[in-house]
Coordinates of C-alpha atoms in Angstrom, one line a residue:
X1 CA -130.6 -53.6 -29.9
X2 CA -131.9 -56.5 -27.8
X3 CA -134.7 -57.1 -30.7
X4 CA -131.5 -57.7 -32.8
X5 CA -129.7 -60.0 -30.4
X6 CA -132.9 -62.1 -29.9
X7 CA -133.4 -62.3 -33.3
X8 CA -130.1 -63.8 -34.3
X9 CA -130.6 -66.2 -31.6
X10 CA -133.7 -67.5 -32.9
X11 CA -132.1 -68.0 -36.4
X12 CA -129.8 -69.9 -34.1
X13 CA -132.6 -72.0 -32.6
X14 CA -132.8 -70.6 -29.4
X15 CA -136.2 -71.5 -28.2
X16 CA -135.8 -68.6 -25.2
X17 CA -135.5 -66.1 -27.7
X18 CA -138.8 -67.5 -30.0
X19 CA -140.6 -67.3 -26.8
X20 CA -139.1 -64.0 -26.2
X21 CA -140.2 -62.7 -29.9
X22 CA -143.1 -64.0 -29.4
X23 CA -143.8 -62.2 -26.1
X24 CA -142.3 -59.0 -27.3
X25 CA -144.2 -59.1 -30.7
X26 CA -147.5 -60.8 -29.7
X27 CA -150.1 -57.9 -28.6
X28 CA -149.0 -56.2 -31.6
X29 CA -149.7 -58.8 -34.4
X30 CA -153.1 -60.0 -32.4
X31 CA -154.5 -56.4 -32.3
X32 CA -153.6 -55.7 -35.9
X33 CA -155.8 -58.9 -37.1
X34 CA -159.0 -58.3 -34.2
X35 CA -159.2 -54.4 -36.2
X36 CA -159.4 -56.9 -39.3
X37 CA -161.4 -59.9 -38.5
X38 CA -163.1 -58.2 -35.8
X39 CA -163.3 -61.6 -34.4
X40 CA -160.9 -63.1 -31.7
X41 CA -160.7 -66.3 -32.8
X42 CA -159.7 -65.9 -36.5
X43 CA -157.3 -63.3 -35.0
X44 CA -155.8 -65.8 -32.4
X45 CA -155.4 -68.4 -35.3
X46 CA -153.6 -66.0 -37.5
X47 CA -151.7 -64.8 -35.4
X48 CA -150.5 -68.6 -34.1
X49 CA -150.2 -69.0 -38.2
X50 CA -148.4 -66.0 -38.4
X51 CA -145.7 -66.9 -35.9
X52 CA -145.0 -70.2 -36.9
X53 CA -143.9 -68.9 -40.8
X54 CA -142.2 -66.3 -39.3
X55 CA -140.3 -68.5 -37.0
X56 CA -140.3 -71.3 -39.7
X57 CA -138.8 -68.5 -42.0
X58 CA -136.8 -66.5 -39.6
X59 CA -133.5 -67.6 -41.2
X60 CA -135.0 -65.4 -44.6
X61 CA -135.5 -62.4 -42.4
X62 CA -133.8 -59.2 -43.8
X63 CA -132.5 -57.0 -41.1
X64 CA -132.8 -54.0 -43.2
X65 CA -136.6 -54.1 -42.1
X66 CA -137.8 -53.8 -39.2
X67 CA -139.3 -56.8 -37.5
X68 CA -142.5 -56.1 -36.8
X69 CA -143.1 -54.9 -40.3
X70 CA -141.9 -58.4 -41.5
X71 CA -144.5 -60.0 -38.7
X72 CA -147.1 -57.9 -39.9
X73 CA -146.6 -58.5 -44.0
X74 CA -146.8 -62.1 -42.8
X75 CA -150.0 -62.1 -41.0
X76 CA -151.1 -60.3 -44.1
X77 CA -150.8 -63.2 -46.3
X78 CA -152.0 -65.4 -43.7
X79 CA -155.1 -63.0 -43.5
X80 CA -155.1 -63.0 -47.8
X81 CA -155.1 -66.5 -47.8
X82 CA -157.4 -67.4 -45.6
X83 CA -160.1 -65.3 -47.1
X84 CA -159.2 -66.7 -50.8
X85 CA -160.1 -70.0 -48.5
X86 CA -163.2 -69.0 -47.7
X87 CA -164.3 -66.9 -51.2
X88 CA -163.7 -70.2 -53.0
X89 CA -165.9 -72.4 -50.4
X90 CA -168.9 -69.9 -50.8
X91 CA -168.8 -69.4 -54.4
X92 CA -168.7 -72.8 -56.0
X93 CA -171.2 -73.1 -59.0
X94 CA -174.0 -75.6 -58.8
X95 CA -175.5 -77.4 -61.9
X96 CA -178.9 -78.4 -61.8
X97 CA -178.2 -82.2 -62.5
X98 CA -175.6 -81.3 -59.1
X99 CA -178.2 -80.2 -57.4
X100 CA -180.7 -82.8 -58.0
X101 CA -178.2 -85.4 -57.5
X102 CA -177.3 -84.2 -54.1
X103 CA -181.2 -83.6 -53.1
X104 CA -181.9 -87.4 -54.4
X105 CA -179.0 -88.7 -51.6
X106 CA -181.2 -91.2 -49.6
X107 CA -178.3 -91.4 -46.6
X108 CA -175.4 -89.6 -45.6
X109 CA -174.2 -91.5 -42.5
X110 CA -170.8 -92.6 -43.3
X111 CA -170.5 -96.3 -44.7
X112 CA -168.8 -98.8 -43.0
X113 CA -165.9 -98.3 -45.2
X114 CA -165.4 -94.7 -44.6
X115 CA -165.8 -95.6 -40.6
X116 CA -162.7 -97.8 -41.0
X117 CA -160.7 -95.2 -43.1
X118 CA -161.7 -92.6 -40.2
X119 CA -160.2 -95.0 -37.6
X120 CA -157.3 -95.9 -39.2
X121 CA -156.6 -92.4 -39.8
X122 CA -157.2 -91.5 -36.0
X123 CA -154.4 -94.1 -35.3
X124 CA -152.5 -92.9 -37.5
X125 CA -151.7 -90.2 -36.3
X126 CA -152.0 -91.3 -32.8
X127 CA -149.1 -93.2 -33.3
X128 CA -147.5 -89.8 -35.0
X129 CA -148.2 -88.2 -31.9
X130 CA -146.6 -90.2 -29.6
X131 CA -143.5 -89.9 -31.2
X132 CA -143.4 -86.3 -29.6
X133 CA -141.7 -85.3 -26.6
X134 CA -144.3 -85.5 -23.8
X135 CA -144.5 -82.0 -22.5
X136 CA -145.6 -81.7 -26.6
X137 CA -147.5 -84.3 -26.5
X138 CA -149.9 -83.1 -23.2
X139 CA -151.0 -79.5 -24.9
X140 CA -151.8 -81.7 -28.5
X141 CA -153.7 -83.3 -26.4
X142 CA -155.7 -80.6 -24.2
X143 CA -155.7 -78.7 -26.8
X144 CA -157.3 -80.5 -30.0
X145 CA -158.6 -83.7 -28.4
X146 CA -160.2 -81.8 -24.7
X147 CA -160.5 -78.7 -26.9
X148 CA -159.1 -75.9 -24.0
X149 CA -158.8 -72.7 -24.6
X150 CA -154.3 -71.5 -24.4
X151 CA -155.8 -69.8 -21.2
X152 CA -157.3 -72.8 -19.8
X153 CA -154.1 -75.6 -20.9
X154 CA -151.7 -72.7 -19.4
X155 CA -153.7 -73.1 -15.8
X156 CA -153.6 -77.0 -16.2
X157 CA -149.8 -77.3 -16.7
X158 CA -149.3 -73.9 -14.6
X159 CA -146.9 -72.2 -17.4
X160 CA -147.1 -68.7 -19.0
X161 CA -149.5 -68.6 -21.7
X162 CA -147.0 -67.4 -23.8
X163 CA -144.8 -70.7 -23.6
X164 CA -148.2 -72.8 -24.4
X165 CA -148.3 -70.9 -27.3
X166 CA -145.1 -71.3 -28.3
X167 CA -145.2 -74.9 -27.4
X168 CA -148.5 -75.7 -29.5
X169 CA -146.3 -73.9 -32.6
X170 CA -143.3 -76.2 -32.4
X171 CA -145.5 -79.4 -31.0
X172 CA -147.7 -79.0 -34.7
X173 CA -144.4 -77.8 -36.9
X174 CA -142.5 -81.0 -35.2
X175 CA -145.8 -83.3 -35.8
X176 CA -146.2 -82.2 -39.5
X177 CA -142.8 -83.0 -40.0
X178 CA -143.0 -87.1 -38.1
X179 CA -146.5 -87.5 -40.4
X180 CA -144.8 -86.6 -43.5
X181 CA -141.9 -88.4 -42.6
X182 CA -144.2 -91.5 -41.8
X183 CA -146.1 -91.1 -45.7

Protein backbone atom coordinates (compact mmCIF):
# COMPACT_ATOMS: atom_id res chain seq x y z
CA UNK A 1 0.00 0.00 0.00
CA UNK A 2 2.99 2.44 0.51
CA UNK A 3 3.70 2.09 -3.48
CA UNK A 4 0.11 3.51 -3.68
CA UNK A 5 0.58 6.34 -1.13
CA UNK A 6 3.86 7.37 -2.89
CA UNK A 7 2.33 7.31 -5.96
CA UNK A 8 -0.42 9.72 -5.35
CA UNK A 9 2.01 11.99 -3.86
CA UNK A 10 4.04 12.20 -6.80
CA UNK A 11 0.98 13.06 -8.91
CA UNK A 12 0.84 15.65 -6.20
CA UNK A 13 4.47 16.84 -6.84
CA UNK A 14 6.04 15.54 -4.06
CA UNK A 15 9.66 15.37 -4.98
CA UNK A 16 10.36 12.80 -1.76
CA UNK A 17 8.12 10.46 -3.19
CA UNK A 18 9.78 10.77 -7.15
CA UNK A 19 12.92 10.09 -5.40
CA UNK A 20 11.26 7.42 -3.46
CA UNK A 21 9.82 5.76 -6.87
CA UNK A 22 12.69 6.12 -8.22
CA UNK A 23 14.68 4.27 -5.50
CA UNK A 24 12.01 1.66 -5.13
CA UNK A 25 11.67 1.04 -8.91
CA UNK A 26 15.25 1.71 -10.23
CA UNK A 27 17.17 -1.83 -10.07
CA UNK A 28 14.28 -3.18 -11.68
CA UNK A 29 13.87 -1.03 -14.83
CA UNK A 30 17.91 -0.77 -15.23
CA UNK A 31 18.24 -4.65 -15.16
CA UNK A 32 15.32 -5.22 -17.53
CA UNK A 33 17.15 -2.81 -20.31
CA UNK A 34 21.16 -4.31 -19.53
CA UNK A 35 19.27 -8.13 -20.52
CA UNK A 36 18.33 -5.88 -23.61
CA UNK A 37 21.10 -3.65 -24.63
CA UNK A 38 23.54 -5.71 -22.95
CA UNK A 39 25.23 -2.48 -22.54
CA UNK A 40 25.31 -0.22 -19.35
CA UNK A 41 25.18 2.84 -20.79
CA UNK A 42 22.24 2.64 -23.20
CA UNK A 43 20.58 0.92 -20.24
CA UNK A 44 21.42 3.84 -17.80
CA UNK A 45 20.12 6.42 -20.49
CA UNK A 46 16.88 4.60 -20.80
CA UNK A 47 16.31 4.07 -17.89
CA UNK A 48 16.99 8.07 -16.94
CA UNK A 49 14.51 8.44 -20.15
CA UNK A 50 12.24 6.15 -18.81
CA UNK A 51 11.75 7.85 -15.57
CA UNK A 52 11.43 11.25 -16.63
CA UNK A 53 8.01 10.23 -19.01
CA UNK A 54 6.90 8.34 -16.36
CA UNK A 55 7.22 11.06 -13.90
CA UNK A 56 6.37 13.64 -16.61
CA UNK A 57 3.24 11.36 -17.23
CA UNK A 58 2.52 10.12 -13.77
CA UNK A 59 -0.74 12.15 -13.60
CA UNK A 60 -2.00 9.47 -16.71
CA UNK A 61 -1.09 6.50 -14.63
CA UNK A 62 -3.99 3.98 -14.26
CA UNK A 63 -3.98 2.37 -10.93
CA UNK A 64 -5.58 -0.68 -12.20
CA UNK A 65 -2.01 -1.68 -13.33
CA UNK A 66 0.56 -2.26 -11.53
CA UNK A 67 3.42 0.14 -11.47
CA UNK A 68 6.17 -1.46 -12.49
CA UNK A 69 4.39 -2.84 -15.45
CA UNK A 70 3.55 0.76 -16.47
CA UNK A 71 7.61 1.56 -15.85
CA UNK A 72 8.47 -1.18 -17.84
CA UNK A 73 5.93 -0.60 -21.09
CA UNK A 74 7.61 2.84 -20.90
CA UNK A 75 11.13 1.91 -21.12
CA UNK A 76 9.85 -0.28 -23.84
CA UNK A 77 9.03 2.51 -26.08
CA UNK A 78 12.03 4.28 -24.99
CA UNK A 79 13.99 1.09 -26.05
CA UNK A 80 11.56 0.94 -29.54
CA UNK A 81 12.37 4.31 -30.26
CA UNK A 82 15.67 4.49 -29.83
CA UNK A 83 16.41 1.67 -32.08
CA UNK A 84 14.01 3.14 -34.91
CA UNK A 85 16.73 6.09 -34.13
CA UNK A 86 19.46 4.28 -34.92
CA UNK A 87 17.86 1.80 -38.02
CA UNK A 88 17.17 5.08 -39.84
CA UNK A 89 20.85 6.62 -39.24
CA UNK A 90 22.40 3.28 -40.72
CA UNK A 91 20.17 2.72 -43.53
CA UNK A 92 20.01 5.98 -45.40
CA UNK A 93 20.45 5.40 -49.30
CA UNK A 94 23.32 6.94 -51.16
CA UNK A 95 23.12 8.07 -54.83
CA UNK A 96 26.15 7.96 -56.70
CA UNK A 97 26.13 11.80 -57.68
CA UNK A 98 25.75 11.85 -53.35
CA UNK A 99 28.53 10.03 -53.06
CA UNK A 100 30.76 11.71 -55.40
CA UNK A 101 29.64 15.02 -54.16
CA UNK A 102 30.61 14.20 -50.65
CA UNK A 103 34.09 12.47 -51.78
CA UNK A 104 34.81 15.85 -53.92
CA UNK A 105 34.43 18.04 -50.37
CA UNK A 106 37.85 19.82 -50.36
CA UNK A 107 37.35 20.98 -46.36
CA UNK A 108 35.13 20.16 -43.68
CA UNK A 109 36.40 22.41 -40.90
CA UNK A 110 33.52 24.55 -39.95
CA UNK A 111 33.38 28.04 -41.69
CA UNK A 112 33.59 31.04 -39.84
CA UNK A 113 29.98 31.38 -39.99
CA UNK A 114 29.04 28.11 -38.59
CA UNK A 115 31.79 29.00 -35.65
CA UNK A 116 29.67 31.99 -34.77
CA UNK A 117 26.26 30.06 -34.95
CA UNK A 118 28.01 27.35 -32.56
CA UNK A 119 28.92 30.15 -30.04
CA UNK A 120 25.92 31.91 -29.99
CA UNK A 121 24.23 28.71 -29.48
CA UNK A 122 26.65 27.80 -26.48
CA UNK A 123 25.45 31.13 -24.89
CA UNK A 124 22.39 30.50 -25.49
CA UNK A 125 21.80 28.23 -23.52
CA UNK A 126 24.23 29.31 -21.02
CA UNK A 127 22.13 32.00 -20.27
CA UNK A 128 19.15 29.13 -20.17
CA UNK A 129 21.04 27.55 -17.72
CA UNK A 130 21.52 30.04 -15.28
CA UNK A 131 18.06 30.58 -14.96
CA UNK A 132 18.09 27.26 -12.88
CA UNK A 133 18.23 26.88 -9.29
CA UNK A 134 21.90 26.40 -8.38
CA UNK A 135 21.93 22.99 -6.78
CA UNK A 136 20.42 22.26 -10.71
CA UNK A 137 22.61 24.17 -12.13
CA UNK A 138 26.09 22.39 -10.42
CA UNK A 139 25.18 18.60 -11.70
CA UNK A 140 24.30 20.29 -15.51
CA UNK A 141 27.35 21.35 -15.11
CA UNK A 142 29.52 18.23 -13.82
CA UNK A 143 27.57 16.30 -15.58
CA UNK A 144 27.50 17.49 -19.41
CA UNK A 145 30.14 20.23 -19.42
CA UNK A 146 33.02 18.04 -16.87
CA UNK A 147 31.36 14.87 -18.23
CA UNK A 148 31.21 12.69 -14.55
CA UNK A 149 29.83 9.70 -14.28
CA UNK A 150 26.16 10.00 -11.47
CA UNK A 151 28.66 7.96 -9.30
CA UNK A 152 31.39 10.45 -9.48
CA UNK A 153 28.85 14.01 -9.27
CA UNK A 154 27.24 12.07 -6.20
CA UNK A 155 30.89 11.92 -4.36
CA UNK A 156 31.46 15.64 -5.39
CA UNK A 157 28.28 17.10 -3.85
CA UNK A 158 28.25 14.09 -1.18
CA UNK A 159 24.44 13.13 -1.94
CA UNK A 160 22.84 9.69 -2.70
CA UNK A 161 23.18 8.81 -6.15
CA UNK A 162 19.73 8.35 -6.32
CA UNK A 163 18.89 12.13 -5.59
CA UNK A 164 21.65 13.10 -8.52
CA UNK A 165 19.62 11.13 -10.60
CA UNK A 166 16.63 12.51 -9.83
CA UNK A 167 18.04 15.94 -9.76
CA UNK A 168 19.66 15.66 -13.41
CA UNK A 169 15.75 14.45 -14.53
CA UNK A 170 14.00 17.57 -13.12
CA UNK A 171 17.34 20.00 -13.83
CA UNK A 172 16.89 18.82 -17.93
CA UNK A 173 12.74 18.63 -17.75
CA UNK A 174 12.93 22.32 -16.03
CA UNK A 175 15.78 23.51 -18.69
CA UNK A 176 13.68 22.25 -21.75
CA UNK A 177 10.89 23.98 -20.51
CA UNK A 178 13.11 27.86 -19.83
CA UNK A 179 14.74 27.15 -23.64
CA UNK A 180 11.41 26.73 -25.17
CA UNK A 181 10.02 29.33 -23.19
CA UNK A 182 13.09 31.62 -24.41
CA UNK A 183 12.27 30.57 -28.52
Amino acid sequence: MEINSKIEKAKKGDDCAFTFLLDYFWNEVYGFMLKRTENETTAEDITIETFSKAFDKIGSYNPEFQFNTWLIAIAKNVYIDLLRKKKTNLFIEITDTEDQQAYNIADTTPSAEDALIKEQNLSRLLLCIKELKPHYQEVIQLRYFQEMSYQEIADKINEPLSNVKVKLLRAKKLLAEIIERNR
